[in-house]
XYZ file of C-alpha atoms in Angstrom:
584
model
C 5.567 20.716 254.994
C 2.317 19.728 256.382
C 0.655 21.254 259.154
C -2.020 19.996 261.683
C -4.624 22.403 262.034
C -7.566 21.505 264.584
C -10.991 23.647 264.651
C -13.087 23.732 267.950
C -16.714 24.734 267.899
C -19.735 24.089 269.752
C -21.700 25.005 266.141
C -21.172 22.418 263.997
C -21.792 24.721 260.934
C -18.578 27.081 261.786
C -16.698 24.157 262.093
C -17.774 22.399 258.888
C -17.319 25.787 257.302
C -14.345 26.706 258.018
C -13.046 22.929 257.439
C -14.067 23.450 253.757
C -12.606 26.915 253.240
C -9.055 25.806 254.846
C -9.027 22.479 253.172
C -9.750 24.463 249.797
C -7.367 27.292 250.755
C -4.301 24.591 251.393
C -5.165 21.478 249.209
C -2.254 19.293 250.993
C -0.789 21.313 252.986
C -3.189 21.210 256.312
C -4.642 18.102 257.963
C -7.745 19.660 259.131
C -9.356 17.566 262.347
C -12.733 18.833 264.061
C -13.918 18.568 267.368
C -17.356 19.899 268.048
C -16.746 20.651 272.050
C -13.985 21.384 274.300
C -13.790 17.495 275.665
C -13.249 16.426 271.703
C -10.535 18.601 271.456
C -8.447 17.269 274.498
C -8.787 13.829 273.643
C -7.733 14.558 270.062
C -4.784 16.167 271.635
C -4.069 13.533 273.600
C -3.569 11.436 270.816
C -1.474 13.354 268.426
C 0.264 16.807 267.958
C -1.728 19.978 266.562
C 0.330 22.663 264.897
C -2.767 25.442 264.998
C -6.099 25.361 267.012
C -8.716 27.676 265.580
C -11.203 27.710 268.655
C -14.247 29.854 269.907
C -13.953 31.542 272.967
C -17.362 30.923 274.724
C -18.134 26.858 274.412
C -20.413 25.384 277.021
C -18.343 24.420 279.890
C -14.771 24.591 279.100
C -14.612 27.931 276.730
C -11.441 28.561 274.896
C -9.157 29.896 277.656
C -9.617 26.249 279.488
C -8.858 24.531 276.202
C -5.791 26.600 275.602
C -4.803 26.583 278.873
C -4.604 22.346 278.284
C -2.985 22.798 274.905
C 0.160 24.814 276.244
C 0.613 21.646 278.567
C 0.466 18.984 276.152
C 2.217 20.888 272.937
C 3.772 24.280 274.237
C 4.197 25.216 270.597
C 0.932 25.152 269.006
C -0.469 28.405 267.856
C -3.787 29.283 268.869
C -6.641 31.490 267.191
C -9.637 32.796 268.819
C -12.820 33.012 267.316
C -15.346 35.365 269.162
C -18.868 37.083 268.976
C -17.552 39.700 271.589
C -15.453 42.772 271.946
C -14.053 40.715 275.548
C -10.837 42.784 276.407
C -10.531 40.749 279.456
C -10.323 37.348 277.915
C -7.551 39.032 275.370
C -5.461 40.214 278.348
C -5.866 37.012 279.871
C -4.939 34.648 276.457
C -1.898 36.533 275.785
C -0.206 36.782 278.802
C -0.484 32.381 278.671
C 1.160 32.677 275.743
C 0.549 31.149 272.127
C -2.100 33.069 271.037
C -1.915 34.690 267.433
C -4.850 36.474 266.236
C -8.520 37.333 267.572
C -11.340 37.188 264.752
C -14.868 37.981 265.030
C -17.201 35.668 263.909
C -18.823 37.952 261.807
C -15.038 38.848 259.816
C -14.492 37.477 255.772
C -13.030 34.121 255.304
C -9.927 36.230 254.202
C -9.359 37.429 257.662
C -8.958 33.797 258.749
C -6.627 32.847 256.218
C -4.340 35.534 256.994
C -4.332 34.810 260.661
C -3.492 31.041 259.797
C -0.617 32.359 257.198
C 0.589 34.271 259.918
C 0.210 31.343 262.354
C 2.271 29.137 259.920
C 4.698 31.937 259.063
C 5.260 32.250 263.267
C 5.795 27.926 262.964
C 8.357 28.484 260.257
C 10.384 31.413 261.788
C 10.498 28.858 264.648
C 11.988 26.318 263.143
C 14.437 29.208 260.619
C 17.190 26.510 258.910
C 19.908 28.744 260.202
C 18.454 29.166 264.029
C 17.940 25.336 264.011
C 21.941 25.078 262.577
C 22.964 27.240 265.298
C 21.675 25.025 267.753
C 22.214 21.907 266.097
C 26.176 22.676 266.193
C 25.968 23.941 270.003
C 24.694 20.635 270.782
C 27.230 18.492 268.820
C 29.594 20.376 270.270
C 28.161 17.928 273.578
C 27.725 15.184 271.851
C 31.177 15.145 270.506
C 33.010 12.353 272.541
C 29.713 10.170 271.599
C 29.771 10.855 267.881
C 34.178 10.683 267.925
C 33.379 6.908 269.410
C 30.889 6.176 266.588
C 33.077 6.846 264.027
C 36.399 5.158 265.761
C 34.006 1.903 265.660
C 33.164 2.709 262.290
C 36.539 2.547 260.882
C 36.638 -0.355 262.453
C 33.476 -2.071 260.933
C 34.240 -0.295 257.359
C 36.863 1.566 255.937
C 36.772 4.809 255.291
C 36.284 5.527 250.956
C 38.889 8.002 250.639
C 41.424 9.988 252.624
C 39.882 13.048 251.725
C 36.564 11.661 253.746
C 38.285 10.453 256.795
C 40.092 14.035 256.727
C 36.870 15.533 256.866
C 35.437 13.224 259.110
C 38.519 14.629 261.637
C 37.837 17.755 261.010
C 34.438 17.925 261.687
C 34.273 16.013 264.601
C 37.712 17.578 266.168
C 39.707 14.631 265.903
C 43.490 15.439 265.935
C 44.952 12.943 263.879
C 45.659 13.524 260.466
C 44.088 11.221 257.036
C 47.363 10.931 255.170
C 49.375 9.536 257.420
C 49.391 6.193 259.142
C 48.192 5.024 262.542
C 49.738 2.529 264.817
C 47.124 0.181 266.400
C 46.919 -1.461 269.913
C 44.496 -3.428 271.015
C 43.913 -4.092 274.891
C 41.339 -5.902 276.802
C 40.348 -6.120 280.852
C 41.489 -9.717 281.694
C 38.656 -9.783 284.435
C 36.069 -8.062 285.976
C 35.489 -7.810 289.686
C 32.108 -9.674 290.203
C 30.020 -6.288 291.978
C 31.210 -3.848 288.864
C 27.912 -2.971 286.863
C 27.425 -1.692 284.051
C 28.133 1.917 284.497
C 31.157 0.849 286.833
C 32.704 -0.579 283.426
C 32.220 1.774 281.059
C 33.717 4.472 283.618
C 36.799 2.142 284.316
C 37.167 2.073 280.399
C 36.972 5.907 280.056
C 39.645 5.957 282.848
C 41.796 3.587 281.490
C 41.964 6.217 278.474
C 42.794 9.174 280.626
C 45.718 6.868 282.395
C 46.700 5.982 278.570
C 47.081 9.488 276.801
C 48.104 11.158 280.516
C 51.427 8.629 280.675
C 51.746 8.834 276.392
C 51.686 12.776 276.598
C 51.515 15.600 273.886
C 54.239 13.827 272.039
C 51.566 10.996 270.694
C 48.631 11.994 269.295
C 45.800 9.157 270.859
C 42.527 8.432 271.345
C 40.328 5.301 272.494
C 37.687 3.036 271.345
C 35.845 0.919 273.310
C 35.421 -2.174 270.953
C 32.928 -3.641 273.415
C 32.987 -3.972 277.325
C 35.895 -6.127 277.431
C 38.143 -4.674 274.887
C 39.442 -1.405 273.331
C 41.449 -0.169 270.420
C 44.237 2.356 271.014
C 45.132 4.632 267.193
C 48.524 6.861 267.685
C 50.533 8.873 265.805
C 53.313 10.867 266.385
C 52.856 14.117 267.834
C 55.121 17.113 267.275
C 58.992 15.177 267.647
C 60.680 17.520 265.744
C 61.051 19.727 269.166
C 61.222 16.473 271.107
C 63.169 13.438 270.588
C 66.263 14.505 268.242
C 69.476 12.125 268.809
C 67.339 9.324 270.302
C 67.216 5.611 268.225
C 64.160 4.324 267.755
C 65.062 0.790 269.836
C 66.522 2.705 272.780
C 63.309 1.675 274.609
C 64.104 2.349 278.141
C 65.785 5.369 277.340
C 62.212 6.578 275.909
C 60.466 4.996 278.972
C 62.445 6.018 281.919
C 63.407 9.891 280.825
C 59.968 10.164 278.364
C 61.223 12.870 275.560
C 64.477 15.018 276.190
C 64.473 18.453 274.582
C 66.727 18.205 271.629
C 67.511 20.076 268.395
C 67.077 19.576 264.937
C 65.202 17.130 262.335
C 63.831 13.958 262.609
C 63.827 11.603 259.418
C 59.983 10.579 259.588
C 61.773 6.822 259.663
C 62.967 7.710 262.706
C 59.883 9.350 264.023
C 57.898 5.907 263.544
C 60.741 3.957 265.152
C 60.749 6.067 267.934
C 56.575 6.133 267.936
C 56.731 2.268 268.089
C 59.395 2.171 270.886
C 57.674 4.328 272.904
C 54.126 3.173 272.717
C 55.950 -0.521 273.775
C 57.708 0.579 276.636
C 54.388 2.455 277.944
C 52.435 -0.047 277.795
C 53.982 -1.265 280.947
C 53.774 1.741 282.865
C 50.145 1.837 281.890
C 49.400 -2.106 283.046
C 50.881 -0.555 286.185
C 48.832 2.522 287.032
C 45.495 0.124 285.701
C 46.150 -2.090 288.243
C 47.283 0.088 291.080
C 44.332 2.585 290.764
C 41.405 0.926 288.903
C 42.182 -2.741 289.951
C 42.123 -3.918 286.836
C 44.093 -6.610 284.927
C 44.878 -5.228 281.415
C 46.232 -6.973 278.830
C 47.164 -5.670 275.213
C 48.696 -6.767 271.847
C 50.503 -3.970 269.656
C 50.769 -3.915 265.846
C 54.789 -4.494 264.593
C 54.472 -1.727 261.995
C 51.330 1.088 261.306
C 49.105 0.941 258.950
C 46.786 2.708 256.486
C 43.013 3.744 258.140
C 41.704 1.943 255.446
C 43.180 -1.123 257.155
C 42.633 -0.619 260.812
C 39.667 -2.775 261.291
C 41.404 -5.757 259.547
C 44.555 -5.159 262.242
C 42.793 -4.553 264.839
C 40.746 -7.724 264.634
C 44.072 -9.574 263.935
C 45.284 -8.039 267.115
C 42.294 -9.100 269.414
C 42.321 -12.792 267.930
C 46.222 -13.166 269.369
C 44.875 -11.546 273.036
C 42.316 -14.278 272.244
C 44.350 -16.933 271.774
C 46.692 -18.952 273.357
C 49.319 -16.585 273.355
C 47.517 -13.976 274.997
C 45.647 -16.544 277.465
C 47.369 -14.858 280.860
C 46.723 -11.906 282.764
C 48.822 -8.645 281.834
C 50.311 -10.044 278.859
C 52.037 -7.667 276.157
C 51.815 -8.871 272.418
C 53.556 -7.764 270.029
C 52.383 -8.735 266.234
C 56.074 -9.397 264.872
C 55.513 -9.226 261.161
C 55.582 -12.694 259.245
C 55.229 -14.535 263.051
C 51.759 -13.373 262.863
C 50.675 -12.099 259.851
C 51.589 -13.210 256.245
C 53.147 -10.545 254.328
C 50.879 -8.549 251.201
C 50.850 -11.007 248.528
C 51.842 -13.799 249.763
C 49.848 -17.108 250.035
C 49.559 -19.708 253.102
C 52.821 -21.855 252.384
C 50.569 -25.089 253.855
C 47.203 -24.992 253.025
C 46.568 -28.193 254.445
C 47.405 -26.589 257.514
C 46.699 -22.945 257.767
C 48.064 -20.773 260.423
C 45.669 -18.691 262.750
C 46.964 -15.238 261.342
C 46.631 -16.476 257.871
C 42.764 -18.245 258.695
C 42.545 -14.638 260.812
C 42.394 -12.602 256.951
C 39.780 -14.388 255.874
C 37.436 -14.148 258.965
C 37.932 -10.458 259.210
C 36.399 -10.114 255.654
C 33.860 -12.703 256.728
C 32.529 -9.617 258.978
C 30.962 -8.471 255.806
C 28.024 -10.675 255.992
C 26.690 -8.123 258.453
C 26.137 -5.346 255.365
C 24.884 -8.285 253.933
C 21.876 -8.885 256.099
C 21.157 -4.885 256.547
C 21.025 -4.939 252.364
C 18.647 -7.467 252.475
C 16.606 -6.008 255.146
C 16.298 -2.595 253.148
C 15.584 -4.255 249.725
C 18.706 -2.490 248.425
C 20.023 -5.155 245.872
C 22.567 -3.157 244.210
C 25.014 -3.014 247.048
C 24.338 -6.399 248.328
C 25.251 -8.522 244.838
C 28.618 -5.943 245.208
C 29.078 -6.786 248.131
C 28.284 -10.478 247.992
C 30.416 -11.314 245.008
C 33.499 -9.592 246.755
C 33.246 -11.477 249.600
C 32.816 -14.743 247.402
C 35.918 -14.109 245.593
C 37.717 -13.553 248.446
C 36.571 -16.495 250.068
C 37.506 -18.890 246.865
C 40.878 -18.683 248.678
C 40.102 -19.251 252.094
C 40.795 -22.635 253.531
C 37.683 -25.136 252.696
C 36.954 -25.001 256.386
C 36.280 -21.852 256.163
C 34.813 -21.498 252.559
C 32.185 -24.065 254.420
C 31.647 -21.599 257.141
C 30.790 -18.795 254.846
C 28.793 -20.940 252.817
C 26.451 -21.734 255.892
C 26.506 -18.100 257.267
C 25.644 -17.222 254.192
C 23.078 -20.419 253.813
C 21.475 -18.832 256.994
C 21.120 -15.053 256.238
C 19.116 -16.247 253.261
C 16.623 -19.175 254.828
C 15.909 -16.712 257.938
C 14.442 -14.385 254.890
C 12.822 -17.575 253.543
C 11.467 -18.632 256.905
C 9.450 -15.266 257.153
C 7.707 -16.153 253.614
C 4.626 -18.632 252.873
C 6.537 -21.509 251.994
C 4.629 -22.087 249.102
C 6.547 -19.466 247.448
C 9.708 -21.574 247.289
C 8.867 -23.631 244.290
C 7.604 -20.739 242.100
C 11.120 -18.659 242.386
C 12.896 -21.768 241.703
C 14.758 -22.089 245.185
C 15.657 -25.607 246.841
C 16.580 -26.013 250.591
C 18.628 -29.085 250.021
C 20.671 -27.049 247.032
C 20.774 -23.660 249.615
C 21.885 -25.592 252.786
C 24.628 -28.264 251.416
C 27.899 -27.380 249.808
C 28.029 -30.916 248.614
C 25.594 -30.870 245.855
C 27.197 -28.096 244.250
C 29.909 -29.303 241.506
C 32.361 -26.558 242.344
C 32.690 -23.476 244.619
C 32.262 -21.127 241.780
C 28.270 -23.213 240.869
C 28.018 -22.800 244.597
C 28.216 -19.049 244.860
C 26.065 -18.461 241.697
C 23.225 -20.227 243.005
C 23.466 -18.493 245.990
C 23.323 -15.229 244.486
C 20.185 -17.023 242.206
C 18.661 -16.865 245.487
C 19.280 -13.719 246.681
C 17.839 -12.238 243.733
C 14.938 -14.479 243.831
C 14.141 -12.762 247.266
C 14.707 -9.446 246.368
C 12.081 -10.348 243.786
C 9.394 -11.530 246.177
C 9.928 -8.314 248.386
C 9.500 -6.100 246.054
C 6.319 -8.196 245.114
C 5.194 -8.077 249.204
C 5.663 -4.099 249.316
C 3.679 -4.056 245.863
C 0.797 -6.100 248.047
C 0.867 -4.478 251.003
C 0.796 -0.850 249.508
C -2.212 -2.167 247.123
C -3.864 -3.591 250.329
C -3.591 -0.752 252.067
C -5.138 1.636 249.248
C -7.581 -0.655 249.545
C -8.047 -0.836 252.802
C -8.691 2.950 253.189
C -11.056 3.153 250.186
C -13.091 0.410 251.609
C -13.564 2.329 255.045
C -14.044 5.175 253.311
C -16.712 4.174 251.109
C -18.619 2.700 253.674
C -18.201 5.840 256.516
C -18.806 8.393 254.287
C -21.020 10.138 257.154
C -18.225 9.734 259.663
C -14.644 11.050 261.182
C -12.856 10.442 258.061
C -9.700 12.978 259.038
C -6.250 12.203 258.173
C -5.781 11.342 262.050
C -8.505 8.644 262.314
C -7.273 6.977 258.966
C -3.999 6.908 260.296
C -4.729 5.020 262.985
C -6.737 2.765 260.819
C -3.478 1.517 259.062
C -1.155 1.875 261.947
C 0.797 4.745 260.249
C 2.112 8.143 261.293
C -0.555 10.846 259.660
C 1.714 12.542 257.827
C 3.444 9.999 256.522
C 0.189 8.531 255.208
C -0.645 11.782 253.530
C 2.986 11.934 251.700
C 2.836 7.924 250.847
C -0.878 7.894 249.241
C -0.024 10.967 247.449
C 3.416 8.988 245.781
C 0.912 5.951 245.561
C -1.904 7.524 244.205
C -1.051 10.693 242.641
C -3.594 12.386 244.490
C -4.167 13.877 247.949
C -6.433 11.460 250.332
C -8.571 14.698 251.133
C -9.250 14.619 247.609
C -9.978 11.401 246.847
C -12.774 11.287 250.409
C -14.473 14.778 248.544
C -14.883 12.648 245.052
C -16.623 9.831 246.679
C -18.864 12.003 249.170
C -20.066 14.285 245.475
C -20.025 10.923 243.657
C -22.356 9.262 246.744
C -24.205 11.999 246.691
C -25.175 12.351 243.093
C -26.473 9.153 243.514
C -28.707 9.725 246.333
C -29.893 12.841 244.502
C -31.535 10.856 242.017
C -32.543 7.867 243.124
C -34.061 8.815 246.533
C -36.529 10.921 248.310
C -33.986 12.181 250.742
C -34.182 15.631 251.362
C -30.966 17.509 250.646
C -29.716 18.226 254.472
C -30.851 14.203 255.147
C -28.336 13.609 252.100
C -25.674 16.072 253.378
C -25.782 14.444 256.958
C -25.496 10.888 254.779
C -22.064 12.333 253.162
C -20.713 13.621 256.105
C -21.542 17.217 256.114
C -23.112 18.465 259.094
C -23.821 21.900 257.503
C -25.943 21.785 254.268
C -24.494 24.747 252.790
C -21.174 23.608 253.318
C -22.001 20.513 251.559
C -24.032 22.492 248.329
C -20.980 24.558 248.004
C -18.652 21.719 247.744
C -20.892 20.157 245.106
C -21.410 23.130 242.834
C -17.865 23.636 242.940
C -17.379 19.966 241.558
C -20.341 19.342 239.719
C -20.658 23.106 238.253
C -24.506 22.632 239.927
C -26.282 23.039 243.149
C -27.850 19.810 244.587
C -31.083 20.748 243.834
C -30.233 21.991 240.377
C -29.130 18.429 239.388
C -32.010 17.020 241.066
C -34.398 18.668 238.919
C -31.938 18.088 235.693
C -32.137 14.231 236.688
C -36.055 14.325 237.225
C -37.185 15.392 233.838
């Protein structure tokens, strides 16, 4: 990890020194800013986060306590160590009861001394944030963010089936959801027929939360439930059975009322899981009155809801629950307080069986096809990301699904799918078109396509075409911003050239920057600035008259000896020792 280390001196020399021995000391590992007075520093921690502040004590006007004092406020983590000339009890005593502080180092001490108080500095940063502390806490706070995280995944399922029922068990058990993978779920799908006009935002999402309390308070222990709220106007209800083999013996699974009016007797014995299913189905039915009820005598709300005939896998609850909310959305389910149920073959054609007219398609049977139409939303977010892999899976899926579909609706896809691609092509220099081979006439019309199978290749011709020119684009803009920061560089060699300052430059995060010019580049942007200000200053060496602190101050070294040591180190020579090898 990288850490932002900030050094505050009123003496330019300390601070170009000790810049030079960090930055040599942690090649990559420390962004090292400067600030030559107390008023630098806080506006360079106004503008972004410091890990470790080496400052002196005694600056003129604000000293070190001042500046630490404004550090706790803006980043109440940031270690802090003092440099000082004097033996100051007083301004110890002071420092650490603020907080923060790590070490005290005189002046006068070795550059080791300062490296261990900055290893202890980071090693104080890294116990902070310990893997198994920050676990600890994480889980404590999931623990709160439960119900939030349980409704994310209920909508999940509902956008994307789960891959396996090993995955969804674990899903359960980790976020303490008491249904059970293996078994099926029976789906019911409900939605407020109206709002009153003053409810606001918050009023609805409260009312939905209390429609679920009403729901699993008149269900009871003997159904296992729990709600999603599908949007503001509609919600999916998943049950199974709770524990009926200690209620519900010796009652049929179509003795409805029974269920309703006495809820579950205590019996003896067994129940055939048959029976348990019936009985789950009979039950949820007859509730769903007595929950329309209690909605509409306590929350003044008109609910209606359509219930699934039979359960069904959790790798096909999104595709039942959309069939569910198309028949509250249709004619059938056009009045207020209506009950639906999804009679099998009324609503729904049964698993391999085709549309018996397809020159006249029923809703349900139209219904199939729309629900995996819904898949043109991973579509777009593959695009987005550049991940081409998972889109052409994707895509070619969905197209072979759809070579069934109704031609209506083979049309619509074609178009939604026409659209996802020109809204990427609308973003490009249209001058690009006619390189990568793509025509708008061929993209937008179904027509001029021979067959549906031509159709769907040349739509995938296209796709790949633009996952071609983005990769190109990235390939640009990463060159153009290499070469954006080694023009500025170049020509500010005496100025702020810190990781911060570039980073604003390019509109980047700073350490970000660091990690993506080191994958770029294969070096470290600290090194790269150090081989142009020795290279620079070669040249100056021996072609000018400039004295060698004039040609230090030219580099951007404020402190000649900083600068000479920097250049024998990379050179094997002092300044002046290749100025006289380049003179003779």
């Amino acid at each position: 990890m990288m850490y932002r280390i900030l050094v505050v001196d009123d003496e330019p020399y300390v601070v170009d020194s000790l810049e030079e021995m960090l930055a040599d000391a942690y090649s990559g590992r420390l962004d090292v800013c400067k600030a030559y007075s107390v008023e630098d520093a806080i506006t360079l921690l106004d503008r972004s986060k410091a890990d470790i502040v080496i400052s002196d004590v005694r600056m003129p006007g604000m000293g070190g306590l001042a500046l630490h004092r404004e550090i706790r406020k803006r980043w109440p983590a940031c270690k802090v160590i003092f440099l000082t000339g004097y033996d100051d009890f007083s301004y110890i005593q002071d420092s650490l009861r603020t907080g923060g502080v790590v070490d005290f180092i005189l002046k006068l001490e070795e550059d080791d001394r300062v490296l261990a108080a900055v290893n202890k500095a980071i090693g104080e940063i890294e116990t902070q944030m310990d893997h198994s502390r920050a676990l600890s806490q994480a889980r404590y706070r999931l623990k709160e963010a439960v119900p939030l995280l349980q409704q994310e995944y209920w909508l999940h399922l509902l956008r994307e089936p789960p891959d396996s029922l090993a995955a969804i068990d674990l899903q359960f058990a980790a976020l303490d959801i008491p249904f059970r993978g293996e078994e099926p779920v029976l789906v019911i799908v409900g939605k407020v027929d109206r709002w009153q006009e003053d409810v606001t935002w918050s009023d609805k999402s409260l009312l939905l939360y209390a429609i679920a309390n009403i729901a699993q308070e008149l269900l009871g222990p003997e159904v296992r439930f729990a709600q999603a709220n599908w949007d503001y106007n509609s919600l999916v209800w998943f049950l199974q059975p709770g524990d009926w083999r200690k209620q519900g013996a010796g009652i049929e699974p179509g003795d409805t009322a029974n269920l309703v009016e006495n809820k579950l007797q205590e019996p003896e014995g067994e129940i055939h899981p048959a029976h348990t299913w019936g009985m789950l189905r009979a039950y949820a039915w007859g509730m769903l009155e007595a929950i329309q009820t209690a909605c509409s005598r306590f929350l003044k709300l008109s609910v209606s809801a359509a219930a699934a005939s039979e359960s069904c896998s959790w790798s096909g609850v999104g595709e039942k629950a959309d069939s569910l909310k198309f028949i509250l959305s249709s004619e059938d389910g056009s009045g207020a307080e209506m009950v639906l149920i999804d009679e099998r073959g009324l609503y729904a054609p049964k698993a391999g069986v085709s549309n018996p007219d397809p020159a006249n398609p029923t809703p349900a049977y139209e219904q199939r096809f729309r629900y995996k139409m819904k898949g043109l939303g991973l579509l777009e977010s593959y695009l987005e990301r550049r991940e081409e892999a998972p889109f052409l899976a994707q895509f070619h899926e969905l197209a072979q699904t759809m070579e069934e579909a109704p031609a209506t609706l083979r049309l619509e896809f074609f178009c939604s799918l026409s659209v996802l691609l020109l809204s990427c092509i609308n973003r490009r220099d249209p001058a690009v078109l006619a390189p990568a081979g793509i025509s708008l006439d061929k993209l937008t019309d179904l027509k001029l396509h021979a067959s549906w199978k031509e159709a769907i290749q040349y739509l995938a011709y296209v796709a790949g075409q633009l996952f071609r020119l983005q990769e190109r684009e990235l390939n640009r803009s990463q060159d153009h911003l290499i070469e954006r920061l080694h023009d500025h560089i170049n020509q500010h060699l005496c100025d702020d050239l810190s990781l911060t300052r570039l980073a604003s430059l390019v509109h980047l995060h700073p350490f970000y920057l660091s990690r993506l010019y080191v994958r770029l580049t294969g070096n470290s942007l600290s090194d790269y600035i150090i081989q142009v200000r020795m290279v620079k200053a070669k040249e100056l060496l021996a072609a000018s008259e400039l004295k060698i602190h004039e040609i230090s101050s030219a580099v951007g070294y404020e402190f000649a000896p900083s600068f000479s040591r920097v250049f024998k180190k990379l050179w094997g020579m002092t300044p002046q020792e290749f100025r006289d090898q380049s003179n003779r």
